Tab-separated table of C-alpha atoms and ligand atoms in Angstrom:
chain	number	residue	atom	x	y	z
A	1	UNK	CA	75.043	-83.924	85.943
A	2	UNK	CA	71.917	-83.674	88.085
A	3	UNK	CA	71.701	-85.877	91.166
A	4	UNK	CA	70.846	-89.475	90.273
A	5	UNK	CA	67.331	-90.599	91.142
A	6	UNK	CA	67.517	-92.253	94.558
A	7	UNK	CA	65.581	-95.318	93.407
A	8	UNK	CA	65.204	-98.099	95.958
A	9	UNK	CA	63.669	-101.450	95.104
A	10	UNK	CA	60.407	-101.993	96.991
A	11	UNK	CA	58.879	-105.184	95.619
A	12	UNK	CA	57.862	-107.217	92.585
A	13	UNK	CA	54.299	-108.256	91.977
A	14	UNK	CA	52.472	-110.360	89.440
A	15	UNK	CA	49.239	-108.402	89.749
A	16	UNK	CA	48.270	-104.838	90.418
A	17	UNK	CA	46.384	-105.650	93.658
A	18	UNK	CA	49.641	-106.914	95.185
A	19	UNK	CA	51.379	-103.560	94.682
A	20	UNK	CA	51.891	-101.122	97.547
A	21	UNK	CA	49.744	-97.987	97.453
A	22	UNK	CA	51.515	-94.914	96.109
A	23	UNK	CA	50.991	-91.165	96.139
A	24	UNK	CA	52.444	-90.696	92.651
A	25	UNK	CA	53.889	-93.179	90.189
A	26	UNK	CA	55.798	-93.030	86.900
A	27	UNK	CA	55.650	-96.211	84.803
A	28	UNK	CA	58.245	-97.357	82.286
A	29	UNK	CA	56.838	-99.335	79.387
A	30	UNK	CA	58.023	-100.485	75.969
A	31	UNK	CA	58.875	-103.530	73.930
A	32	UNK	CA	61.172	-106.161	75.254
A	33	UNK	CA	64.843	-105.284	74.897
A	34	UNK	CA	64.166	-101.577	74.313
A	35	UNK	CA	66.237	-100.745	77.402
A	36	UNK	CA	63.738	-100.120	80.217
A	37	UNK	CA	65.727	-101.745	83.004
A	38	UNK	CA	69.019	-100.301	81.731
A	39	UNK	CA	67.476	-96.842	81.760
A	40	UNK	CA	66.336	-97.164	85.374
A	41	UNK	CA	69.836	-98.214	86.390
A	42	UNK	CA	71.300	-95.248	84.509
A	43	UNK	CA	68.831	-92.784	86.060
A	44	UNK	CA	69.817	-94.065	89.505
A	45	UNK	CA	73.479	-94.371	88.548
A	46	UNK	CA	73.408	-97.915	89.896
A	47	UNK	CA	74.637	-101.003	88.136
A	48	UNK	CA	72.258	-103.776	89.157
A	49	UNK	CA	69.191	-102.133	90.570
A	50	UNK	CA	66.931	-103.439	87.780
A	51	UNK	CA	67.874	-106.651	86.014
A	52	UNK	CA	69.230	-106.218	82.496
A	53	UNK	CA	69.673	-108.929	79.921
A	54	UNK	CA	70.400	-109.460	76.258
A	55	UNK	CA	67.599	-112.008	76.315
A	56	UNK	CA	64.191	-110.430	75.662
A	57	UNK	CA	61.487	-110.941	78.242
A	58	UNK	CA	63.817	-110.636	81.209
A	59	UNK	CA	61.423	-108.534	83.252
A	60	UNK	CA	58.307	-110.629	83.891
A	61	UNK	CA	56.845	-108.908	86.921
A	62	UNK	CA	55.769	-105.417	87.866
A	63	UNK	CA	58.845	-104.084	89.677
A	64	UNK	CA	58.263	-101.208	92.030
A	65	UNK	CA	60.945	-98.696	93.114
A	66	UNK	CA	60.554	-95.901	95.639
A	67	UNK	CA	61.869	-92.409	94.878
A	68	UNK	CA	61.308	-88.860	96.163
A	69	UNK	CA	58.025	-89.563	97.932
A	70	UNK	CA	56.630	-91.510	94.980
A	71	UNK	CA	57.329	-94.662	92.973
A	72	UNK	CA	58.666	-95.746	89.600
A	73	UNK	CA	57.498	-98.993	87.994
A	74	UNK	CA	59.563	-101.177	85.662
A	75	UNK	CA	57.068	-103.166	83.610
A	76	UNK	CA	57.442	-106.321	81.511
A	77	UNK	CA	58.054	-105.629	77.834
A	78	UNK	CA	55.868	-106.579	74.911
A	79	UNK	CA	56.732	-108.038	71.542
A	80	UNK	CA	58.949	-111.025	72.238
A	81	UNK	CA	56.331	-112.723	70.105
A	82	UNK	CA	58.560	-115.371	68.597
A	83	UNK	CA	59.107	-117.032	71.959
A	84	UNK	CA	55.897	-116.343	73.853
A	85	UNK	CA	52.723	-118.322	73.357
A	86	UNK	CA	49.480	-116.676	72.365
A	87	UNK	CA	47.983	-117.174	75.813
A	88	UNK	CA	51.042	-115.564	77.446
A	89	UNK	CA	50.637	-112.575	75.176
A	90	UNK	CA	46.974	-112.109	75.987
A	91	UNK	CA	47.780	-112.574	79.675
A	92	UNK	CA	50.409	-109.849	79.356
A	93	UNK	CA	47.929	-107.563	77.624
A	94	UNK	CA	45.294	-108.039	80.325
A	95	UNK	CA	47.796	-107.349	83.092
A	96	UNK	CA	49.229	-104.242	81.400
A	97	UNK	CA	45.873	-102.775	80.485
A	98	UNK	CA	44.621	-103.327	83.992
A	99	UNK	CA	47.691	-101.705	85.458
A	100	UNK	CA	47.538	-98.675	83.143
A	101	UNK	CA	43.801	-98.139	83.617
A	102	UNK	CA	43.408	-98.946	87.304
A	103	UNK	CA	46.631	-98.045	89.065
A	104	UNK	CA	45.838	-95.301	91.568
A	105	UNK	CA	48.477	-92.586	91.556
A	106	UNK	CA	49.821	-93.259	88.060
A	107	UNK	CA	50.781	-89.768	86.872
A	108	UNK	CA	52.999	-90.434	83.854
A	109	UNK	CA	53.929	-93.323	81.590
A	110	UNK	CA	57.277	-93.252	79.820
A	111	UNK	CA	56.862	-95.089	76.521
A	112	UNK	CA	60.292	-96.221	75.394
A	113	UNK	CA	60.973	-96.576	71.672
A	114	UNK	CA	64.216	-98.075	70.372
A	115	UNK	CA	66.082	-95.156	68.796
A	116	UNK	CA	68.004	-97.464	66.502
A	117	UNK	CA	64.990	-99.434	65.293
A	118	UNK	CA	62.258	-96.770	65.408
A	119	UNK	CA	58.624	-97.421	66.314
A	120	UNK	CA	57.449	-100.967	65.532
A	121	UNK	CA	53.892	-101.966	64.692
A	122	UNK	CA	53.352	-102.969	68.319
A	123	UNK	CA	54.714	-99.612	69.530
A	124	UNK	CA	52.236	-97.801	67.306
A	125	UNK	CA	49.400	-100.015	68.577
A	126	UNK	CA	50.436	-99.308	72.158
A	127	UNK	CA	50.588	-95.565	71.480
A	128	UNK	CA	47.143	-95.498	69.999
A	129	UNK	CA	45.741	-97.550	72.890
A	130	UNK	CA	47.358	-95.150	75.400
A	131	UNK	CA	45.963	-92.111	73.564
A	132	UNK	CA	42.534	-93.679	73.266
A	133	UNK	CA	42.463	-94.292	77.011
A	134	UNK	CA	43.826	-90.871	78.010
A	135	UNK	CA	46.929	-92.293	79.666
A	136	UNK	CA	49.442	-89.411	79.931
A	137	UNK	CA	52.693	-90.373	78.219
A	138	UNK	CA	56.171	-89.112	77.449
A	139	UNK	CA	57.895	-90.659	74.424
A	140	UNK	CA	61.479	-91.606	75.271
A	141	UNK	CA	63.791	-92.856	72.525
A	142	UNK	CA	66.608	-95.149	73.706
A	143	UNK	CA	70.083	-96.212	72.501
A	144	UNK	CA	71.176	-92.762	71.287
A	145	UNK	CA	74.749	-94.098	71.180
A	146	UNK	CA	73.834	-96.671	68.543
A	147	UNK	CA	72.941	-94.098	65.881
A	148	UNK	CA	75.739	-92.191	64.125
A	149	UNK	CA	75.686	-88.479	64.913
A	150	UNK	CA	75.201	-87.512	61.248
A	151	UNK	CA	71.980	-89.519	61.146
A	152	UNK	CA	70.470	-88.469	64.460
A	153	UNK	CA	68.421	-85.446	63.360
A	154	UNK	CA	66.757	-87.367	60.565
A	155	UNK	CA	66.210	-90.398	62.785
A	156	UNK	CA	64.620	-88.310	65.519
A	157	UNK	CA	62.268	-86.662	63.020
A	158	UNK	CA	61.198	-90.035	61.617
A	159	UNK	CA	60.752	-91.528	65.061
A	160	UNK	CA	58.606	-88.591	66.200
A	161	UNK	CA	56.542	-88.747	63.026
A	162	UNK	CA	55.997	-92.486	63.474
A	163	UNK	CA	54.771	-91.790	67.000
A	164	UNK	CA	52.540	-88.872	66.004
A	165	UNK	CA	54.399	-86.315	68.147
A	166	UNK	CA	56.713	-83.366	67.431
A	167	UNK	CA	60.477	-84.002	67.505
A	168	UNK	CA	60.627	-81.627	70.489
A	169	UNK	CA	58.287	-84.016	72.307
A	170	UNK	CA	60.802	-86.867	72.171
A	171	UNK	CA	63.499	-87.288	74.811
A	172	UNK	CA	66.385	-89.282	73.357
A	173	UNK	CA	68.579	-91.042	75.874
A	174	UNK	CA	71.488	-93.417	76.109
A	175	UNK	CA	71.799	-95.500	79.247
A	176	UNK	CA	75.197	-96.595	78.029
A	177	UNK	CA	76.635	-93.118	77.487
A	178	UNK	CA	74.548	-91.034	79.904
A	179	UNK	CA	72.855	-88.981	77.209
A	180	UNK	CA	69.642	-87.091	77.979
A	181	UNK	CA	69.393	-88.407	81.524
A	182	UNK	CA	69.272	-85.007	83.225
A	183	UNK	CA	66.271	-83.918	81.181
A	184	UNK	CA	64.498	-87.189	81.860
A	185	UNK	CA	65.248	-87.009	85.594
A	186	UNK	CA	63.768	-83.511	85.635
A	187	UNK	CA	60.672	-84.731	83.773
A	188	UNK	CA	60.178	-87.574	86.281
A	189	UNK	CA	60.726	-85.329	89.310
A	190	UNK	CA	58.304	-82.763	87.926
A	191	UNK	CA	55.605	-85.408	87.372
A	192	UNK	CA	56.041	-86.807	90.888
A	193	UNK	CA	56.049	-83.363	92.509
A	194	UNK	CA	53.006	-82.038	90.697
A	195	UNK	CA	50.873	-84.941	91.829
B	201	GTP	P1	62.811	-106.632	79.052
B	201	GTP	O1	63.052	-106.662	80.505
B	201	GTP	O2	63.053	-107.922	78.358
B	201	GTP	O3	61.460	-106.102	78.705
B	201	GTP	O4	63.907	-105.658	78.366
B	201	GTP	P2	64.326	-104.169	78.802
B	201	GTP	O5	63.518	-103.193	78.020
B	201	GTP	O6	64.325	-104.011	80.278
B	201	GTP	O7	65.803	-104.055	78.211
B	201	GTP	P3	67.206	-104.134	79.014
B	201	GTP	O8	67.410	-102.918	79.836
B	201	GTP	O9	67.293	-105.457	79.673
B	201	GTP	O10	68.236	-104.011	77.802
B	201	GTP	C1	68.199	-104.868	76.678
B	201	GTP	C2	69.530	-104.813	75.937
B	201	GTP	O11	69.759	-103.497	75.381
B	201	GTP	C3	70.748	-105.099	76.833
B	201	GTP	O12	71.663	-105.860	76.097
B	201	GTP	C4	71.298	-103.698	77.121
B	201	GTP	O13	72.679	-103.704	77.396
B	201	GTP	C5	71.001	-102.961	75.821
B	201	GTP	N1	70.874	-101.503	76.038
B	201	GTP	C6	70.025	-100.882	76.876
B	201	GTP	N2	70.177	-99.530	76.838
B	201	GTP	C7	71.180	-99.288	75.946
B	201	GTP	C8	71.817	-98.101	75.455
B	201	GTP	O14	71.515	-96.957	75.836
B	201	GTP	N3	72.804	-98.273	74.535
B	201	GTP	C9	73.168	-99.488	74.069
B	201	GTP	N4	74.138	-99.536	73.153
B	201	GTP	N5	72.596	-100.632	74.509
B	201	GTP	C10	71.615	-100.536	75.436
B	202	MG	MG1	63.624	-105.188	81.802
């Protein structure tokens, strides 16, 4: 196992102008419940660094963590549509778009896709928005442990196809079982170092 990422919580903010300046930042984005906060904990090998919950919409703020001379951002998820009002959703969209377009130092966005569920309509919309705005992304599939090993190759192919990338362009991880974390740590370190 590679060394865990030495993530340290810096601060939460409601808006981008309240965030501390950063030299280089990697953002973690994806629908609610996809496993963003769990993944950060797993990458750091810490239990309660980022708050995890079975209830979607747990992470409401932009949560900033320091690491290796840069920062990692845990962002609120999208798609808990059944509980959120329309105005909350458009507020979320404005905040996210502003963050992704205006954040100085943002070098890479990890787009998390649920490996058990595959890309949803909102994931595909997000992907196309990110592409259209030239936001550099890495597709990360989550919950590797939830798919039976016999089905994984096929699932990965379908997931990649649904996202418009090659299967080799998808990192599949499990926060629960520590799968794929070394490769993802290396990807994050590389992005922060090259900036
Ligand atoms: P929001 O903050 O609401 O946007 O959600 P999130 O994307 O941060 O998801 P979170 O990390 O809170 O995890 C949501 C649920 O998925 C929790 O019940 C986790 O235990 C579960 N989960 C996350 N990662 C994994 C995984 O690798 N394997 C399994 N089996 N469950 C996972
Ligand atoms: Mg979260």
